[in-house]
Each structure stands twice: as structure tokens, then as C-alpha cells.
Short mmCIF file of C-alpha atoms and ligand atoms in Angstrom, two decimals:
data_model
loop_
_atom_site.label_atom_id
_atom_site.label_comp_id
_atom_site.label_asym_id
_atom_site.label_seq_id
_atom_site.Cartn_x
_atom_site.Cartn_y
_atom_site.Cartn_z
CA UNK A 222 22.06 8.11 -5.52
CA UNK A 223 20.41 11.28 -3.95
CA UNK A 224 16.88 10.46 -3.30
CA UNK A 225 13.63 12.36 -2.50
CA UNK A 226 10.67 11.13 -0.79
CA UNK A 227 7.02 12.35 -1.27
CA UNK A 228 4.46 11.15 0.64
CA UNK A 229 4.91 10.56 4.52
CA UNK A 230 1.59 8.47 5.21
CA UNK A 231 1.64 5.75 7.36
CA UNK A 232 3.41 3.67 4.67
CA UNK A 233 5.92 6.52 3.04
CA UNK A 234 7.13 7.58 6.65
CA UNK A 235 8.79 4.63 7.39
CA UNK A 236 10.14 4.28 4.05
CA UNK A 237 11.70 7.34 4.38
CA UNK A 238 13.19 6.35 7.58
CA UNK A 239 15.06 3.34 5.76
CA UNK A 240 16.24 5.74 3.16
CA UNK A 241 17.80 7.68 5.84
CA UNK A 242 19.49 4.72 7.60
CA UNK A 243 20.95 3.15 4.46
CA UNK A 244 22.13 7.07 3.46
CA UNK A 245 20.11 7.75 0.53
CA UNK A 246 17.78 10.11 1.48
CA UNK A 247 18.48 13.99 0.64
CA UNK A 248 14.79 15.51 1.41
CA UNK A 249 11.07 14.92 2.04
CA UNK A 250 8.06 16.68 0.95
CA UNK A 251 4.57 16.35 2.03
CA UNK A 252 1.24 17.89 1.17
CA UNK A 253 0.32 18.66 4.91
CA UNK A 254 3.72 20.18 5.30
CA UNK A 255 3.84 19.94 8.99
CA UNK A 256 4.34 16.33 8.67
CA UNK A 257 7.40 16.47 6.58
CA UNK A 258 8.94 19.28 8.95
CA UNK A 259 8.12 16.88 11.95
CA UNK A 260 10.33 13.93 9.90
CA UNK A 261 12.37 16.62 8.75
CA UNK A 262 13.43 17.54 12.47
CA UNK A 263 13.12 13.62 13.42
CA UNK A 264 15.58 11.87 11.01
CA UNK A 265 17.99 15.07 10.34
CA UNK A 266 16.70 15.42 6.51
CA UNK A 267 15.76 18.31 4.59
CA UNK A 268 12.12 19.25 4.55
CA UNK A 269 10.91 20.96 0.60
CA UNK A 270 8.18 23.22 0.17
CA UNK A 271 6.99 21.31 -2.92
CA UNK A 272 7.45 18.56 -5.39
CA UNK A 273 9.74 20.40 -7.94
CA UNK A 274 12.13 22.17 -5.53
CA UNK A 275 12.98 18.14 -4.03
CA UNK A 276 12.77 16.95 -7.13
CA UNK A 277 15.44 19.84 -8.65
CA UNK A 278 18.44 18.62 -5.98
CA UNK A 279 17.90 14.80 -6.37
CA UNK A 280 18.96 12.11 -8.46
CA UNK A 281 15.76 10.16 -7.52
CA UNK A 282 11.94 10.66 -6.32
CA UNK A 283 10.01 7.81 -4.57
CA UNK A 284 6.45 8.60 -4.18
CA UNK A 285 3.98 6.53 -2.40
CA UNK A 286 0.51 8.68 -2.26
CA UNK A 287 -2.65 7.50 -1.89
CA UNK A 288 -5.10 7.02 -5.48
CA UNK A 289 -4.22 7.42 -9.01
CA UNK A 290 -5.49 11.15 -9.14
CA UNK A 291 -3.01 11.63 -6.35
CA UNK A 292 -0.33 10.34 -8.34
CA UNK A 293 -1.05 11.96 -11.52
CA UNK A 294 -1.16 15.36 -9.18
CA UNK A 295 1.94 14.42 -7.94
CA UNK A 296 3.68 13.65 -11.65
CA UNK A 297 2.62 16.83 -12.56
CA UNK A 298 4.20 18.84 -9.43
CA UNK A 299 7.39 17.09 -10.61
CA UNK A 300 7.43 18.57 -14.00
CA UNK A 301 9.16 21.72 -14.09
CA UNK A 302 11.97 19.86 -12.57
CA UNK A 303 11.84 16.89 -15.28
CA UNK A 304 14.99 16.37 -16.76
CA UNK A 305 17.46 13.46 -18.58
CA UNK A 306 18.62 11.43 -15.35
CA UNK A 307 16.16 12.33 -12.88
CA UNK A 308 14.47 8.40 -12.33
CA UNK A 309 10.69 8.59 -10.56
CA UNK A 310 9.44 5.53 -8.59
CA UNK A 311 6.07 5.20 -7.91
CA UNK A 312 5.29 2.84 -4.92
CA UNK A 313 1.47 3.73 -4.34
CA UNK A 314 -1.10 1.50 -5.29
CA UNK A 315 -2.82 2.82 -8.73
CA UNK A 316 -4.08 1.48 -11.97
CA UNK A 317 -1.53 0.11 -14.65
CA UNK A 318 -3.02 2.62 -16.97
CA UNK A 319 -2.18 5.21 -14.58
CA UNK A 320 1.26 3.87 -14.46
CA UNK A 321 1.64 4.25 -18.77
CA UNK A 322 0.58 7.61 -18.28
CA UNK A 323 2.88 8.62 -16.00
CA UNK A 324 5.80 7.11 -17.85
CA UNK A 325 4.79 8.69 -21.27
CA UNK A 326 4.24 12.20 -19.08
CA UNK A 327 8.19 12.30 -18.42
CA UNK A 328 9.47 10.58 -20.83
CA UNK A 329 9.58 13.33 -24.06
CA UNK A 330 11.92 15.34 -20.72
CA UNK A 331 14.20 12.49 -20.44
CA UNK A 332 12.95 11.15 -17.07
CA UNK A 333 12.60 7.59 -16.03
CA UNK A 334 9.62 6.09 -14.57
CA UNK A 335 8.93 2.64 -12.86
CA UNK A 336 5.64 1.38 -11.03
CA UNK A 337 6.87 -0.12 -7.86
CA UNK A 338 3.90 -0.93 -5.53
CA UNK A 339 4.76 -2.52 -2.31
CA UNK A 340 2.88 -5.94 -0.30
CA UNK A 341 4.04 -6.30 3.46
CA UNK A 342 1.91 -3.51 5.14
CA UNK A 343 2.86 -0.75 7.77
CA UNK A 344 5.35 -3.53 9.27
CA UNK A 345 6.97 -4.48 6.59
CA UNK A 346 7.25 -0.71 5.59
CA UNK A 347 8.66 0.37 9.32
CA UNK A 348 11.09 -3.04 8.73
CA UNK A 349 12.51 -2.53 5.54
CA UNK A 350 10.92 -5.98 4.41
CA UNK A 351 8.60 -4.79 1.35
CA UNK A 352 8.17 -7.25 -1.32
CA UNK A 353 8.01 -4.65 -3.82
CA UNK A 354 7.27 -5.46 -7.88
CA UNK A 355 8.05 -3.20 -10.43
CA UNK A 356 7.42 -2.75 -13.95
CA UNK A 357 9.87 -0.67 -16.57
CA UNK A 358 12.53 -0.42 -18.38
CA UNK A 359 15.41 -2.74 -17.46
CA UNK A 360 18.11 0.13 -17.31
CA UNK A 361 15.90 2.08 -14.88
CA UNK A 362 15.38 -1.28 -12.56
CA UNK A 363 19.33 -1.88 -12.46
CA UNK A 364 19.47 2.35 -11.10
CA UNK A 365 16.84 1.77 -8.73
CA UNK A 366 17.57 -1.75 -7.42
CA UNK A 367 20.01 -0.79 -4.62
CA UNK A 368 17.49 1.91 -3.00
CA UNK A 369 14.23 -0.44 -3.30
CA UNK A 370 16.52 -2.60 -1.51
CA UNK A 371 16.98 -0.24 1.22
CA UNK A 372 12.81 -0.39 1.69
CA UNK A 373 12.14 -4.02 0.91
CA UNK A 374 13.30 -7.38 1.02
CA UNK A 375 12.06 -8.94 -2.27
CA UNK A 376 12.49 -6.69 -5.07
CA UNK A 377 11.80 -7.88 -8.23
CA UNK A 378 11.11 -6.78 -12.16
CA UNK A 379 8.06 -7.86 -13.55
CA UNK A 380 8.47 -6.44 -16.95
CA UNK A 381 7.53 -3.47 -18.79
CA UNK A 382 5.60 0.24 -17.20
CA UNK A 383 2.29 -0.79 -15.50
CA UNK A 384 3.56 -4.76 -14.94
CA UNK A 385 4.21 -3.87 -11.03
CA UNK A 386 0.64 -2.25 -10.77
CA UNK A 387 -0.68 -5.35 -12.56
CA UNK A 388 1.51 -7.90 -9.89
CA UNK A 389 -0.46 -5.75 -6.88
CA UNK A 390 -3.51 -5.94 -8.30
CA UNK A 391 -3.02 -10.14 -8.51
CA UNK A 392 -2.00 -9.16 -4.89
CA UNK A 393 -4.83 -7.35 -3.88
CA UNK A 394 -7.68 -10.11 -4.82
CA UNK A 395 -5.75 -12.52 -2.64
CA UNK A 396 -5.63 -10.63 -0.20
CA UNK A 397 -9.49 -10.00 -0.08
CA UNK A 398 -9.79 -13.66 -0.08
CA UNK A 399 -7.54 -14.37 2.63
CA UNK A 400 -9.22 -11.46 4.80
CA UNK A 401 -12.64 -12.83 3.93
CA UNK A 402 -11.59 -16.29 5.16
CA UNK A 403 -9.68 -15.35 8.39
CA UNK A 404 -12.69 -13.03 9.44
CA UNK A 405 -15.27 -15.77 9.06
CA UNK A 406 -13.56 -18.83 10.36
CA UNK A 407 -12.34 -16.50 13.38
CA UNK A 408 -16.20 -15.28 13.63
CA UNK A 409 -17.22 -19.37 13.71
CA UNK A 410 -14.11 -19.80 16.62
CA UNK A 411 -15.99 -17.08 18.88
CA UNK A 412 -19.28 -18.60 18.30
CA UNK A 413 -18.05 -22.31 18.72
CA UNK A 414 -16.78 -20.49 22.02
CA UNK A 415 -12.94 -21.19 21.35
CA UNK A 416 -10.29 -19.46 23.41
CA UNK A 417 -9.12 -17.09 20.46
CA UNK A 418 -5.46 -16.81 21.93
CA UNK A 419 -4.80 -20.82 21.96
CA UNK A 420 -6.71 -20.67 17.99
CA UNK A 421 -4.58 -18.43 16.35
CA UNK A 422 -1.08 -19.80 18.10
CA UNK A 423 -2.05 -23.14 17.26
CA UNK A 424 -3.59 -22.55 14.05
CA UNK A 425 -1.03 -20.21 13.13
CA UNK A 426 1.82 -22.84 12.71
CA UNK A 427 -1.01 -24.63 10.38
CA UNK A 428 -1.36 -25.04 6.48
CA UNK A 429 -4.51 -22.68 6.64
CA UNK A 430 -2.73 -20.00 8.37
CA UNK A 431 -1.32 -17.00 6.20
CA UNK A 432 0.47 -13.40 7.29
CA UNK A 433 -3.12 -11.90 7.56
CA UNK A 434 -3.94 -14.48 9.78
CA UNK A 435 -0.82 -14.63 11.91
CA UNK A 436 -0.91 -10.62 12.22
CA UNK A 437 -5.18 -9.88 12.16
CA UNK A 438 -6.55 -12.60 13.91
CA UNK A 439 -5.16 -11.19 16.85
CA UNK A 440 -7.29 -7.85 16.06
CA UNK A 441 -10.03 -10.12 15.46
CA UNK A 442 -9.84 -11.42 18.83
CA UNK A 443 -9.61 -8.04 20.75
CA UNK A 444 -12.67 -6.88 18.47
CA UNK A 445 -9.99 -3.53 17.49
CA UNK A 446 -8.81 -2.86 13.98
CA UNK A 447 -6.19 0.17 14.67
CA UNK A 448 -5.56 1.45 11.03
CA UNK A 449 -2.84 -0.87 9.50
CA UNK A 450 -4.37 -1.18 6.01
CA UNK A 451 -7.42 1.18 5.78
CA UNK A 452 -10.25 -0.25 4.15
CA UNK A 453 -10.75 2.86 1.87
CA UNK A 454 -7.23 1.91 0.63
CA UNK A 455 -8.59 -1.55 -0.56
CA UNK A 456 -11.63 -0.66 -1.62
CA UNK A 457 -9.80 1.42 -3.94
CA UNK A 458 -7.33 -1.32 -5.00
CA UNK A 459 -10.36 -3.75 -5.83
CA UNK A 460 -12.12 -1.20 -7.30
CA UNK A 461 -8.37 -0.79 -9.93
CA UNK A 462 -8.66 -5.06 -9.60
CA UNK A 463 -12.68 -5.15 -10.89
CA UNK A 464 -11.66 -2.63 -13.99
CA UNK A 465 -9.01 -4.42 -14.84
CA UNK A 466 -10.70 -8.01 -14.72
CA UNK A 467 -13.52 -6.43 -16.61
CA UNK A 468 -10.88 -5.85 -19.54
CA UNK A 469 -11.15 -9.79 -19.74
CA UNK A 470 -14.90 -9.98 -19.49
CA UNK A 471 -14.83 -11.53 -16.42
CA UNK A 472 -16.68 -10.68 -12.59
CA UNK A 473 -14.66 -12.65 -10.16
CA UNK A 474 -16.50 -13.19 -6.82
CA UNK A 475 -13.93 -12.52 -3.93
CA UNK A 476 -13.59 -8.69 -5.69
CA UNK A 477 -17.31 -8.37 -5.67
CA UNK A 478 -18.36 -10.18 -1.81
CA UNK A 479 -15.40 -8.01 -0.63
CA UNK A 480 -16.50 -4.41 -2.40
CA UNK A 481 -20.04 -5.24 -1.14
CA UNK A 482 -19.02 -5.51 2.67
CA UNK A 483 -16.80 -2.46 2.43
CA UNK A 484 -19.43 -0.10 0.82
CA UNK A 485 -21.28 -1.41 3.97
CA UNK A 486 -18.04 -0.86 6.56
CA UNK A 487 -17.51 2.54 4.67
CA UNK A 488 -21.47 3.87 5.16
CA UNK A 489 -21.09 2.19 8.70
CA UNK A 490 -17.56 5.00 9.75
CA UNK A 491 -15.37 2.18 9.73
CA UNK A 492 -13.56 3.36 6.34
CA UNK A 493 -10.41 3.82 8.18
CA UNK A 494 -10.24 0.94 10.16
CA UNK A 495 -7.76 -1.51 9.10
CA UNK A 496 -9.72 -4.30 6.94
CA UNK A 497 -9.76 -6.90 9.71
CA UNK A 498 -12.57 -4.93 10.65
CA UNK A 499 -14.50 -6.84 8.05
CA UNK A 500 -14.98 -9.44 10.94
CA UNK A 501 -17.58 -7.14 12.86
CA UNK A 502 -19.59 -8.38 9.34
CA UNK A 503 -19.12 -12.22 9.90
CA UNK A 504 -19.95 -12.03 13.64
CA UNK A 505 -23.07 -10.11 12.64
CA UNK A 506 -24.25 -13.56 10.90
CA UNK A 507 -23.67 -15.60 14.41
CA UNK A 508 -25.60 -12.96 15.95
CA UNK A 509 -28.48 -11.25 13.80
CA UNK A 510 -29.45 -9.44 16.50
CA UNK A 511 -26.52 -7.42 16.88
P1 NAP B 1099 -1.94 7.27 3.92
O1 NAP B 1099 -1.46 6.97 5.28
O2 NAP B 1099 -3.33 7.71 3.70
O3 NAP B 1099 -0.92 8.37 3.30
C1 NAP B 1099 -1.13 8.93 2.02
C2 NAP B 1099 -0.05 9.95 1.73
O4 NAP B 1099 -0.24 10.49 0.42
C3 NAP B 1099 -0.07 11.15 2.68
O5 NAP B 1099 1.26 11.58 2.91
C4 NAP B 1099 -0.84 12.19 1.87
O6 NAP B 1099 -0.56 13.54 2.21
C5 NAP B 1099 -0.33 11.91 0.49
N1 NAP B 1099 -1.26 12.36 -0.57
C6 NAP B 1099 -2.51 11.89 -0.82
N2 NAP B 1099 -3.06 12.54 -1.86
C7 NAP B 1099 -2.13 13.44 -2.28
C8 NAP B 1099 -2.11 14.39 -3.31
N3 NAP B 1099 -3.16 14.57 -4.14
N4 NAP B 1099 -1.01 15.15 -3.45
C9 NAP B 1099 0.05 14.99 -2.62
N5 NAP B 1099 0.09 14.10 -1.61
C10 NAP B 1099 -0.99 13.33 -1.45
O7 NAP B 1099 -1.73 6.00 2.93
P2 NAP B 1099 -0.69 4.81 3.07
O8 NAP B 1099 -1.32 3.73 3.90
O9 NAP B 1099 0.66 5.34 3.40
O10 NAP B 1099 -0.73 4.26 1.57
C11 NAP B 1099 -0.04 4.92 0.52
C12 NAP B 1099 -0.10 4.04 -0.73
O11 NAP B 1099 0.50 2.77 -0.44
C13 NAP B 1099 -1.53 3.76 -1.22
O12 NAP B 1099 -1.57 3.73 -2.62
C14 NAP B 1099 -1.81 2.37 -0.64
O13 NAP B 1099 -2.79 1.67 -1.39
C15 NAP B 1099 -0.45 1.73 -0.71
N6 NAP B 1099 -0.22 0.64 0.27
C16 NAP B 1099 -0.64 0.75 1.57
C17 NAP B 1099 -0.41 -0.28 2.46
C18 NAP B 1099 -0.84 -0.20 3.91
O14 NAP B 1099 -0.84 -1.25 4.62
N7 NAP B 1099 -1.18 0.98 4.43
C19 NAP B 1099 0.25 -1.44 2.04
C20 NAP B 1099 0.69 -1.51 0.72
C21 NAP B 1099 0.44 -0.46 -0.15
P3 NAP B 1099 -1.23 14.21 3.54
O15 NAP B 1099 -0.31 13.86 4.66
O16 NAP B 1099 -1.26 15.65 3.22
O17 NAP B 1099 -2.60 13.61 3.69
#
């Protein structure tokens, strides 16, 4: 199965890079094109000038761009190219709705679409250990299974277009919750005047500890978020999470405490810090000073 990528952000880089190893990639493209020619020349792949011209000499697309406008964008690019066979998998992080669209878009041409967003973050990306969830038809699952597993390590259907989107999103509130709970117990550590190091390797191998734990707290405790998740990225998930909650006629609390701290982080420049960086917040409350 030829396959294209589009999309080489810090998540569809190393993606692409798996592709490569496990021999299915044929060609990137990139909106700032110097990034796909720098891949391009990196991994031996071709780099396309656009969308349709990769999509025209593939069997498969993966994209993994950043909102659901992007995506959309991106779906139309792909159309002149369209045809019976070609199979699109979407791995960004959008709306279910957006997913529905997108299927019905290439559908009348014959073209396959899944939603496939991804959990695991830039590591699991750059180690091929995704837990990826996808939602589609079951024909287009069994023809994309062996190159999702070539990016992931947990690959699963969830059911029909817009049920992967719908899996992240369950993700997504979780993880706010986690991040929101690692932040202010490791804020209450530094105050109680705990050596951070000895905290999170002792704590780690505990029943409160989790993968943001085990992999932020160490951020926490060097008071540096390097981007690794950008909180923009979230705050655009939860935004997708709050719609889609609102469907039910429900508010849920973790989605709004965690929007309401990022608006802050955003307005503060810290937008595209990874969203550890929600502990400068909780160590504002031990020190109101600050
Ligand atoms: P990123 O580093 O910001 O990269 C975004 C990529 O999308 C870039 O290659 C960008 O092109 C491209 N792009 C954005 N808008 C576009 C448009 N309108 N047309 C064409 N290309 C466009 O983001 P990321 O961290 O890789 O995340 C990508 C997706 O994965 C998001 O939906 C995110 O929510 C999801 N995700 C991220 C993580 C994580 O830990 N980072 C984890 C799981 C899922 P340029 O190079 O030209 O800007």
C-alpha cells in the first residue's frame, strides 16, 4: 500500500518517519514546503508540491493537521485527485461532525474515509506506539490496519465515521483532569518543600500516578514546559469536547476549570507551551504574590 503523508508537525513528522521504516511511505507534502523538502532529503522520500499531485500516485493519504478548518482545507486539496480506491485517514484531532463531512465529501468519487485520531503524544508518535481509534467502514479499517500499525501500537475500530473523533474527545477530558491533578498536587509537593525528583520516582510506581504524571511532573519540577502537547492544541480539543457534551445538555466541570486556565495561559504567551505549563497556575495559589 503506497502511502502519502500530509502534515509534518511535530506529531506527522515522526509518523512519517515510521511509514518510511516499515516501507510504506511514497511522498510527503507540507504547507510550509520547506519542511517537507527537509524530510524529503532526510528519510529519502519524495517531497509534492501539493495535496492532489501526492494524492494522484498513492494508494493512501494520512493527514494529521492541526483544527477542523485545516482538515476540511486539506479534504478539499485532495479532490481533484479523488477517485474509487484512493482510502484517506485522518489522524488530527477535529470534531466528529467534521469527520461525517469529510466522509460524505469523497464518498459520491469513490474514496474512503476513516477518522483515526491518535493518544500517546510526540513520544509515542517518534516511537511508533500511538493508540490510535478509528471510526468507518469495516472494509476501509481491514485496508488501513497494517499501516496504522506501522504508527501505533493499539489500533482499534470504534465503529462507524466520526466514532474515533468521539473516542479522543472521551480522551481529551481525561486528560484535562489528569493534567489538572498532577499540576496541583506537584504545586502542594513544592510548597510542602518535597524534593520533586524522590516525589515523582516514588510516586510514580503509585496507584495515583498516570503517563502525564510519569512524563510532566518532571517538567513540573524544572519549572519548563518545551512544547510536547501545545496548549492551543487542547484548548481546541475541549473546546470540540464542550460542543459535543452540550449536545447532551450537560456542562461538565474538568472541560470548563481547564478552558478557563488556558484562556488565561493563552492571554499570558504561554499558548505554545506544552500543557504542563498549567502548573505555573497552581503554584500561583501557594504564592499570591507571584
Ligand atoms: P503542529 O506541530 O502544529 O503541526 C500541524 C501541521 O498541520 C503542520 O504541518 C501544519 O503545516 C499543518 N497544517 C495546519 N493547518 C493547515 C492547513 N490549513 N493546511 C495544510 N496544512 C496545515 O501540530 P501537531 O502537534 O503535530 O498536531 C497535529 C494534530 O494531532 C492536531 O489535531 C493535534 O490536536 C493532534 N495531536 C497532537 C498531539 C501532540 O502531543 N502534539 C497528540 C495527539 C494528537 P505548517 O508546517 O505549514 O504549519
Amino acid at each position: 500500500m503506497q502511502t502519502g503523508f500530509i502534515g509534518l508537525g511535530a506529531m506527522g513528522a515522526h509518523m512519517a518517519r515510521n511509514l518510511k521504516r516499515a516501507g510504506f511511505l511514497a511522498g510527503v507534502t507540507n504547507r510550509t514546503a520547506q519542511k517537507a523538502q527537509a524530510l524529503a532529503l532526510e528519510i529519502d522520500t519524495i517531497a509534492y508540491a501539493n495535496p492532489a499531485e501526492l494524492a494522484a500516485k498513492v494508494d493512501a493519504i494520512i493527514l494529521c493537521v492541526s483544527a477542523d478548518a485545516d482538515v476540511l482545507s486539506v479534504i478539499d486539496a485532495i479532490m481533484p485527485a479523488a477517485r474509487p480506491g484512493l482510502l484517506v485517514i485522518d489522524c488530527s484531532t477535529v470534531s466528529a461532525d467534521t469527520a461525517r463531512r469529510a466522509e460524505a465529501q469523497l464518498r459520491p468519487l469513490g474514496a474512503a474515509f476513516l477518522d483515526c485520531p491518535v493518544s500517546g503524544g510526540v513520544e509515542g508518535a517518534r516511537d511508533a506506539a500511538l493508540a490510535i481509534m478509528c471510526g468507518g467502514s469495516a472494509e476501509a479499517f481491514a485496508r488501513a490496519k497494517p499501516i496504522l500499525d506501522a504508527i501505533g501500537r493499539a489500533v482499534t475500530h470504534m465503529g462507524p465515521t466520526g466514532f474515533g473523533q468521539s473516542t479522543k474527545a472521551t480522551n481529551q477530558i481525561m486528560c484535562a483532569g489528569i493534567i489538572q491533578a498532577v499540576a496541583e498536587a506537584m504545586a502542594f509537593a513544592q510548597a510542602e518543600q518535597l524534593p520533586l525528583d524522590k516525589v515523582i520516582e516514588t510516586l510514580g510506581k503509585g496507584a495515583g500516578s498516570s503517563w502525564y504524571f510519569v512524563n510532566r511532573a518532571p517538567f513540573m519540577a524544572k519549572d519548563h514546559f518545551p512544547a510536547g502537547f501545545r496548549v492551543r492544541l487542547h484548548d481546541k480539543d475541549l473546546k470540540i469536547c464542550r460542543q459535543m457534551a452540550a449536545r447532551h445538555g450537560v456542562t461538565l466541570s474538568v472541560i470548563e476549570t481547564t478552558l478557563a486556565h488556558y484562556a488565561q495561559l493563552i492571554e499570558g504567551g504561554f499558548g505554545d507551551d506544552d500543557i504542563s505549563t498549567i502548573f505555573r497556575l497552581k503554584t500561583a495559589l501557594f504564592d499570591p504574590k507571584s
